[in-house]
Amino acid sequence: MIERIHILPGTLARSPGHIHEQWPTPMTAIRAVAGWLAPLPAALRKRWLNSPSGRIVLNPDRHGFAAGLNRVGERVFRDVAWLKPALLPDRAAFLLPVGEWLVWLIGWGEESPFEPALKAWSQFESGVQSCFRAGYGLSPAARSDPKAYLIEGVAHFLADRRSLNLNDPRLEKLLAATLFNQASYLRTEHRRFFHLDANEHE
């Protein structure tokens, strides 16, 4: 996944001192983020790498997921999870844009350009809704919207699965059995294809 992770020049220099100590070089930062993606099953990694979209960009100012075309330096990428290292002390908050990208990638929501990735999609949706109604969301947004709840859960799973199990055991078990389970994915994907902007390039 390293090829999908980028860091803008000057990001570490403009981050708090403890971040620069933890990540002394840009490659250290990129490898750390790639390491947190290790729980992703091969099927989801393949969907990501086969897609023309989906980049993670470490930068000093911006934090959040931006669908559509994004200018990154002199390049243009589609669908970018912008990560601000200053937020790293709260790893789940830091990885929240990645969680949003992954929820987009698996096809959650009408606005996603991807077909649902999981075999038992309706059961997955109903499972998320059931967990959401139990009221375990950690943030006000997650307690008021199922999509925000799922995004937060995915980010928390990547950041600290044990902590998620303590705070929301039902969602941790659901994600472990579905989104993070290789056997849950469709063998043959039928993705909605979309045209790339003429100015977009890898």
PDB file of C-alpha atoms in Angstrom:
ATOM      1  CA  MET A   1       0.000   0.000   0.000  1.00  0.00           C
ATOM      2  CA  ILE A   2       3.025   2.284   0.221  1.00  0.00           C
ATOM      3  CA  GLU A   3       2.499   3.375  -3.392  1.00  0.00           C
ATOM      4  CA  ARG A   4      -0.855   4.913  -2.412  1.00  0.00           C
ATOM      5  CA  ILE A   5       0.593   6.959   0.470  1.00  0.00           C
ATOM      6  CA  HIS A   6       2.230  10.347  -0.082  1.00  0.00           C
ATOM      7  CA  ILE A   7       3.695  13.085   2.102  1.00  0.00           C
ATOM      8  CA  LEU A   8       3.912  16.724   1.096  1.00  0.00           C
ATOM      9  CA  PRO A   9       7.289  18.491   1.415  1.00  0.00           C
ATOM     10  CA  GLY A  10       7.736  20.219   4.755  1.00  0.00           C
ATOM     11  CA  THR A  11       5.016  18.228   6.508  1.00  0.00           C
ATOM     12  CA  LEU A  12       7.228  16.890   9.293  1.00  0.00           C
ATOM     13  CA  ALA A  13       9.074  20.164   9.750  1.00  0.00           C
ATOM     14  CA  ARG A  14       5.748  21.934  10.285  1.00  0.00           C
ATOM     15  CA  SER A  15       4.412  19.274  12.668  1.00  0.00           C
ATOM     16  CA  PRO A  16       4.858  19.305  16.481  1.00  0.00           C
ATOM     17  CA  GLY A  17       8.288  18.277  17.716  1.00  0.00           C
ATOM     18  CA  HIS A  18       7.145  14.931  19.125  1.00  0.00           C
ATOM     19  CA  ILE A  19       5.836  13.956  15.675  1.00  0.00           C
ATOM     20  CA  HIS A  20       9.186  14.765  14.082  1.00  0.00           C
ATOM     21  CA  GLU A  21      10.923  12.693  16.758  1.00  0.00           C
ATOM     22  CA  GLN A  22       8.623   9.752  16.086  1.00  0.00           C
ATOM     23  CA  TRP A  23       8.869  10.145  12.310  1.00  0.00           C
ATOM     24  CA  PRO A  24      12.325  11.550  11.558  1.00  0.00           C
ATOM     25  CA  THR A  25      11.973  11.021   7.785  1.00  0.00           C
ATOM     26  CA  PRO A  26       9.092  11.076   5.290  1.00  0.00           C
ATOM     27  CA  MET A  27       9.541   7.361   4.583  1.00  0.00           C
ATOM     28  CA  THR A  28       9.264   6.597   8.307  1.00  0.00           C
ATOM     29  CA  ALA A  29       5.864   8.313   8.300  1.00  0.00           C
ATOM     30  CA  ILE A  30       4.702   6.533   5.149  1.00  0.00           C
ATOM     31  CA  ARG A  31       5.737   3.122   6.480  1.00  0.00           C
ATOM     32  CA  ALA A  32       3.989   3.768   9.795  1.00  0.00           C
ATOM     33  CA  VAL A  33       0.700   4.561   8.065  1.00  0.00           C
ATOM     34  CA  ALA A  34       1.125   1.558   5.769  1.00  0.00           C
ATOM     35  CA  GLY A  35       1.651  -0.609   8.849  1.00  0.00           C
ATOM     36  CA  TRP A  36      -1.694   0.482  10.293  1.00  0.00           C
ATOM     37  CA  LEU A  37      -3.342  -0.764   7.093  1.00  0.00           C
ATOM     38  CA  ALA A  38      -2.029  -4.291   7.690  1.00  0.00           C
ATOM     39  CA  PRO A  39      -5.428  -5.622   8.906  1.00  0.00           C
ATOM     40  CA  LEU A  40      -6.998  -4.978   5.487  1.00  0.00           C
ATOM     41  CA  PRO A  41      -7.769  -8.313   3.792  1.00  0.00           C
ATOM     42  CA  ALA A  42      -6.259  -9.108   0.404  1.00  0.00           C
ATOM     43  CA  ALA A  43      -9.604  -8.696  -1.388  1.00  0.00           C
ATOM     44  CA  LEU A  44     -10.024  -5.132  -0.147  1.00  0.00           C
ATOM     45  CA  ARG A  45      -6.413  -4.276  -0.944  1.00  0.00           C
ATOM     46  CA  LYS A  46      -6.952  -5.626  -4.454  1.00  0.00           C
ATOM     47  CA  ARG A  47     -10.094  -3.535  -4.913  1.00  0.00           C
ATOM     48  CA  TRP A  48      -8.159  -0.474  -3.778  1.00  0.00           C
ATOM     49  CA  LEU A  49      -5.113  -1.079  -5.971  1.00  0.00           C
ATOM     50  CA  ASN A  50      -7.267  -1.932  -9.006  1.00  0.00           C
ATOM     51  CA  SER A  51      -9.134   1.349  -8.633  1.00  0.00           C
ATOM     52  CA  PRO A  52      -7.892   4.582 -10.223  1.00  0.00           C
ATOM     53  CA  SER A  53      -8.844   6.361  -7.001  1.00  0.00           C
ATOM     54  CA  GLY A  54      -7.786   6.365  -3.381  1.00  0.00           C
ATOM     55  CA  ARG A  55      -4.696   8.129  -2.046  1.00  0.00           C
ATOM     56  CA  ILE A  56      -3.525   8.965   1.450  1.00  0.00           C
ATOM     57  CA  VAL A  57      -1.712  12.292   1.719  1.00  0.00           C
ATOM     58  CA  LEU A  58       0.163  13.364   4.836  1.00  0.00           C
ATOM     59  CA  ASN A  59       0.275  17.153   5.064  1.00  0.00           C
ATOM     60  CA  PRO A  60       0.649  19.836   7.738  1.00  0.00           C
ATOM     61  CA  ASP A  61      -2.726  21.578   7.423  1.00  0.00           C
ATOM     62  CA  ARG A  62      -5.598  19.526   6.032  1.00  0.00           C
ATOM     63  CA  HIS A  63      -7.468  16.640   7.622  1.00  0.00           C
ATOM     64  CA  GLY A  64     -10.435  14.799   6.121  1.00  0.00           C
ATOM     65  CA  PHE A  65     -11.621  12.734   3.171  1.00  0.00           C
ATOM     66  CA  ALA A  66     -12.270  14.554  -0.099  1.00  0.00           C
ATOM     67  CA  ALA A  67     -14.076  12.626  -2.840  1.00  0.00           C
ATOM     68  CA  GLY A  68     -13.490  13.603  -6.444  1.00  0.00           C
ATOM     69  CA  LEU A  69     -10.436  15.239  -7.955  1.00  0.00           C
ATOM     70  CA  ASN A  70      -7.823  16.666  -5.600  1.00  0.00           C
ATOM     71  CA  ARG A  71      -4.704  18.584  -6.544  1.00  0.00           C
ATOM     72  CA  VAL A  72      -1.671  17.265  -4.672  1.00  0.00           C
ATOM     73  CA  GLY A  73       1.313  19.382  -5.570  1.00  0.00           C
ATOM     74  CA  GLU A  74       1.579  19.170  -9.343  1.00  0.00           C
ATOM     75  CA  ARG A  75      -0.482  15.980  -9.555  1.00  0.00           C
ATOM     76  CA  VAL A  76      -4.214  15.329  -9.500  1.00  0.00           C
ATOM     77  CA  PHE A  77      -5.666  12.340  -7.650  1.00  0.00           C
ATOM     78  CA  ARG A  78      -9.225  11.125  -7.255  1.00  0.00           C
ATOM     79  CA  ASP A  79     -10.565  10.521  -3.730  1.00  0.00           C
ATOM     80  CA  VAL A  80      -7.967  11.550  -1.159  1.00  0.00           C
ATOM     81  CA  ALA A  81      -7.729  10.901   2.566  1.00  0.00           C
ATOM     82  CA  TRP A  82      -5.828  13.917   3.904  1.00  0.00           C
ATOM     83  CA  LEU A  83      -4.001  13.200   7.179  1.00  0.00           C
ATOM     84  CA  LYS A  84      -2.590  15.848   9.534  1.00  0.00           C
ATOM     85  CA  PRO A  85       0.205  14.356  11.699  1.00  0.00           C
ATOM     86  CA  ALA A  86      -0.452  16.833  14.522  1.00  0.00           C
ATOM     87  CA  LEU A  87      -3.563  14.765  15.343  1.00  0.00           C
ATOM     88  CA  LEU A  88      -1.565  11.554  15.739  1.00  0.00           C
ATOM     89  CA  PRO A  89      -1.743  11.359  19.565  1.00  0.00           C
ATOM     90  CA  ASP A  90      -5.353  10.239  18.974  1.00  0.00           C
ATOM     91  CA  ARG A  91      -4.668   7.536  16.399  1.00  0.00           C
ATOM     92  CA  ALA A  92      -8.344   6.783  15.764  1.00  0.00           C
ATOM     93  CA  ALA A  93      -9.031  10.473  15.023  1.00  0.00           C
ATOM     94  CA  PHE A  94      -5.912  10.599  12.866  1.00  0.00           C
ATOM     95  CA  LEU A  95      -7.108   7.622  10.790  1.00  0.00           C
ATOM     96  CA  LEU A  96     -10.706   8.824  10.482  1.00  0.00           C
ATOM     97  CA  PRO A  97     -10.253  10.030   6.857  1.00  0.00           C
ATOM     98  CA  VAL A  98      -8.858   6.587   5.971  1.00  0.00           C
ATOM     99  CA  GLY A  99     -11.926   5.023   7.551  1.00  0.00           C
ATOM    100  CA  GLU A 100     -14.121   7.238   5.400  1.00  0.00           C
ATOM    101  CA  TRP A 101     -12.215   6.243   2.262  1.00  0.00           C
ATOM    102  CA  LEU A 102     -12.588   2.541   3.074  1.00  0.00           C
ATOM    103  CA  VAL A 103     -16.333   2.913   3.708  1.00  0.00           C
ATOM    104  CA  TRP A 104     -16.552   4.689   0.327  1.00  0.00           C
ATOM    105  CA  LEU A 105     -14.473   1.932  -1.305  1.00  0.00           C
ATOM    106  CA  ILE A 106     -16.685  -0.921  -0.086  1.00  0.00           C
ATOM    107  CA  GLY A 107     -19.705   0.818  -1.611  1.00  0.00           C
ATOM    108  CA  TRP A 108     -21.542   2.199   1.416  1.00  0.00           C
ATOM    109  CA  GLY A 109     -23.991   4.938   0.467  1.00  0.00           C
ATOM    110  CA  GLU A 110     -25.637   5.967  -2.786  1.00  0.00           C
ATOM    111  CA  GLU A 111     -22.910   8.527  -3.475  1.00  0.00           C
ATOM    112  CA  SER A 112     -20.174   5.883  -3.667  1.00  0.00           C
ATOM    113  CA  PRO A 113     -19.143   4.967  -7.245  1.00  0.00           C
ATOM    114  CA  PHE A 114     -18.390   1.396  -6.144  1.00  0.00           C
ATOM    115  CA  GLU A 115     -20.715  -1.568  -6.049  1.00  0.00           C
ATOM    116  CA  PRO A 116     -21.026  -3.245  -2.628  1.00  0.00           C
ATOM    117  CA  ALA A 117     -17.966  -5.389  -1.975  1.00  0.00           C
ATOM    118  CA  LEU A 118     -19.342  -7.932   0.465  1.00  0.00           C
ATOM    119  CA  LYS A 119     -21.311 -11.077  -0.334  1.00  0.00           C
ATOM    120  CA  ALA A 120     -23.945 -10.664   2.378  1.00  0.00           C
ATOM    121  CA  TRP A 121     -24.355  -6.938   1.863  1.00  0.00           C
ATOM    122  CA  SER A 122     -27.891  -6.572   3.214  1.00  0.00           C
ATOM    123  CA  GLN A 123     -26.924  -8.445   6.374  1.00  0.00           C
ATOM    124  CA  PHE A 124     -23.884  -6.184   6.758  1.00  0.00           C
ATOM    125  CA  GLU A 125     -26.060  -3.081   6.415  1.00  0.00           C
ATOM    126  CA  SER A 126     -28.599  -4.356   8.917  1.00  0.00           C
ATOM    127  CA  GLY A 127     -25.801  -5.357  11.283  1.00  0.00           C
ATOM    128  CA  VAL A 128     -24.313  -1.859  11.202  1.00  0.00           C
ATOM    129  CA  GLN A 129     -27.744  -0.334  11.751  1.00  0.00           C
ATOM    130  CA  SER A 130     -28.387  -2.633  14.701  1.00  0.00           C
ATOM    131  CA  CYS A 131     -25.050  -1.751  16.307  1.00  0.00           C
ATOM    132  CA  PHE A 132     -25.696   1.944  15.669  1.00  0.00           C
ATOM    133  CA  ARG A 133     -29.066   1.806  17.389  1.00  0.00           C
ATOM    134  CA  ALA A 134     -27.374   0.347  20.466  1.00  0.00           C
ATOM    135  CA  GLY A 135     -25.823   3.783  20.960  1.00  0.00           C
ATOM    136  CA  TYR A 136     -22.153   2.861  21.305  1.00  0.00           C
ATOM    137  CA  GLY A 137     -20.796   5.613  19.031  1.00  0.00           C
ATOM    138  CA  LEU A 138     -17.812   7.358  20.590  1.00  0.00           C
ATOM    139  CA  SER A 139     -18.470  10.809  19.116  1.00  0.00           C
ATOM    140  CA  PRO A 140     -21.674  12.876  18.807  1.00  0.00           C
ATOM    141  CA  ALA A 141     -21.530  12.454  15.009  1.00  0.00           C
ATOM    142  CA  ALA A 142     -21.266   8.669  15.315  1.00  0.00           C
ATOM    143  CA  ARG A 143     -24.217   8.581  17.691  1.00  0.00           C
ATOM    144  CA  SER A 144     -26.407  10.517  15.259  1.00  0.00           C
ATOM    145  CA  ASP A 145     -25.556   8.998  11.852  1.00  0.00           C
ATOM    146  CA  PRO A 146     -24.962   5.341  10.864  1.00  0.00           C
ATOM    147  CA  LYS A 147     -22.381   6.216   8.210  1.00  0.00           C
ATOM    148  CA  ALA A 148     -20.348   8.330  10.641  1.00  0.00           C
ATOM    149  CA  TYR A 149     -20.672   5.475  13.130  1.00  0.00           C
ATOM    150  CA  LEU A 150     -19.283   2.960  10.626  1.00  0.00           C
ATOM    151  CA  ILE A 151     -16.445   5.292   9.566  1.00  0.00           C
ATOM    152  CA  GLU A 152     -15.456   5.842  13.183  1.00  0.00           C
ATOM    153  CA  GLY A 153     -15.576   2.104  13.846  1.00  0.00           C
ATOM    154  CA  VAL A 154     -13.347   1.257  10.879  1.00  0.00           C
ATOM    155  CA  ALA A 155     -10.792   3.893  11.899  1.00  0.00           C
ATOM    156  CA  HIS A 156     -10.880   2.666  15.492  1.00  0.00           C
ATOM    157  CA  PHE A 157     -10.419  -0.957  14.337  1.00  0.00           C
ATOM    158  CA  LEU A 158      -7.260   0.055  12.429  1.00  0.00           C
ATOM    159  CA  ALA A 159      -5.970   2.237  15.257  1.00  0.00           C
ATOM    160  CA  ASP A 160      -6.605  -0.082  18.202  1.00  0.00           C
ATOM    161  CA  ARG A 161      -8.841  -3.091  17.704  1.00  0.00           C
ATOM    162  CA  ARG A 162      -8.659  -4.068  21.382  1.00  0.00           C
ATOM    163  CA  SER A 163      -9.898  -0.631  22.410  1.00  0.00           C
ATOM    164  CA  LEU A 164     -12.785  -0.874  19.954  1.00  0.00           C
ATOM    165  CA  ASN A 165     -13.700  -4.257  21.438  1.00  0.00           C
ATOM    166  CA  LEU A 166     -13.832  -2.717  24.896  1.00  0.00           C
ATOM    167  CA  ASN A 167     -15.897   0.283  23.806  1.00  0.00           C
ATOM    168  CA  ASP A 168     -18.153  -1.314  21.183  1.00  0.00           C
ATOM    169  CA  PRO A 169     -17.799  -5.117  21.199  1.00  0.00           C
ATOM    170  CA  ARG A 170     -20.711  -5.711  18.813  1.00  0.00           C
ATOM    171  CA  LEU A 171     -19.228  -3.524  16.105  1.00  0.00           C
ATOM    172  CA  GLU A 172     -15.744  -4.949  16.587  1.00  0.00           C
ATOM    173  CA  LYS A 173     -17.089  -8.466  16.066  1.00  0.00           C
ATOM    174  CA  LEU A 174     -19.140  -7.386  13.048  1.00  0.00           C
ATOM    175  CA  LEU A 175     -16.178  -5.700  11.350  1.00  0.00           C
ATOM    176  CA  ALA A 176     -13.887  -8.641  12.116  1.00  0.00           C
ATOM    177  CA  ALA A 177     -16.382 -11.010  10.470  1.00  0.00           C
ATOM    178  CA  THR A 178     -17.105  -8.821   7.422  1.00  0.00           C
ATOM    179  CA  LEU A 179     -15.025  -5.865   6.266  1.00  0.00           C
ATOM    180  CA  PHE A 180     -11.794  -7.282   7.733  1.00  0.00           C
ATOM    181  CA  ASN A 181     -12.532 -10.894   6.724  1.00  0.00           C
ATOM    182  CA  GLN A 182     -11.165 -12.135   3.402  1.00  0.00           C
ATOM    183  CA  ALA A 183     -13.921 -14.768   3.087  1.00  0.00           C
ATOM    184  CA  SER A 184     -16.647 -12.107   3.150  1.00  0.00           C
ATOM    185  CA  TYR A 185     -15.752 -10.554  -0.193  1.00  0.00           C
ATOM    186  CA  LEU A 186     -17.280 -11.240  -3.565  1.00  0.00           C
ATOM    187  CA  ARG A 187     -15.061 -13.358  -5.784  1.00  0.00           C
ATOM    188  CA  THR A 188     -16.003 -11.427  -8.901  1.00  0.00           C
ATOM    189  CA  GLU A 189     -16.495  -7.704  -8.596  1.00  0.00           C
ATOM    190  CA  HIS A 190     -18.919  -5.741 -10.733  1.00  0.00           C
ATOM    191  CA  ARG A 191     -17.846  -2.189 -10.162  1.00  0.00           C
ATOM    192  CA  ARG A 192     -19.553   0.865 -11.573  1.00  0.00           C
ATOM    193  CA  PHE A 193     -17.059   2.365 -13.950  1.00  0.00           C
ATOM    194  CA  PHE A 194     -16.649   6.096 -14.102  1.00  0.00           C
ATOM    195  CA  HIS A 195     -14.695   8.280 -16.516  1.00  0.00           C
ATOM    196  CA  LEU A 196     -11.581   9.955 -15.208  1.00  0.00           C
ATOM    197  CA  ASP A 197     -11.093  13.647 -15.754  1.00  0.00           C
ATOM    198  CA  ALA A 198      -8.840  14.383 -18.697  1.00  0.00           C
ATOM    199  CA  ASN A 199      -6.399  16.169 -16.372  1.00  0.00           C
ATOM    200  CA  GLU A 200      -6.164  13.260 -13.941  1.00  0.00           C
ATOM    201  CA  HIS A 201      -3.088  11.096 -14.004  1.00  0.00           C
ATOM    202  CA  GLU A 202      -1.229   8.727 -11.790  1.00  0.00           C
TER     203      GLU A 202
END
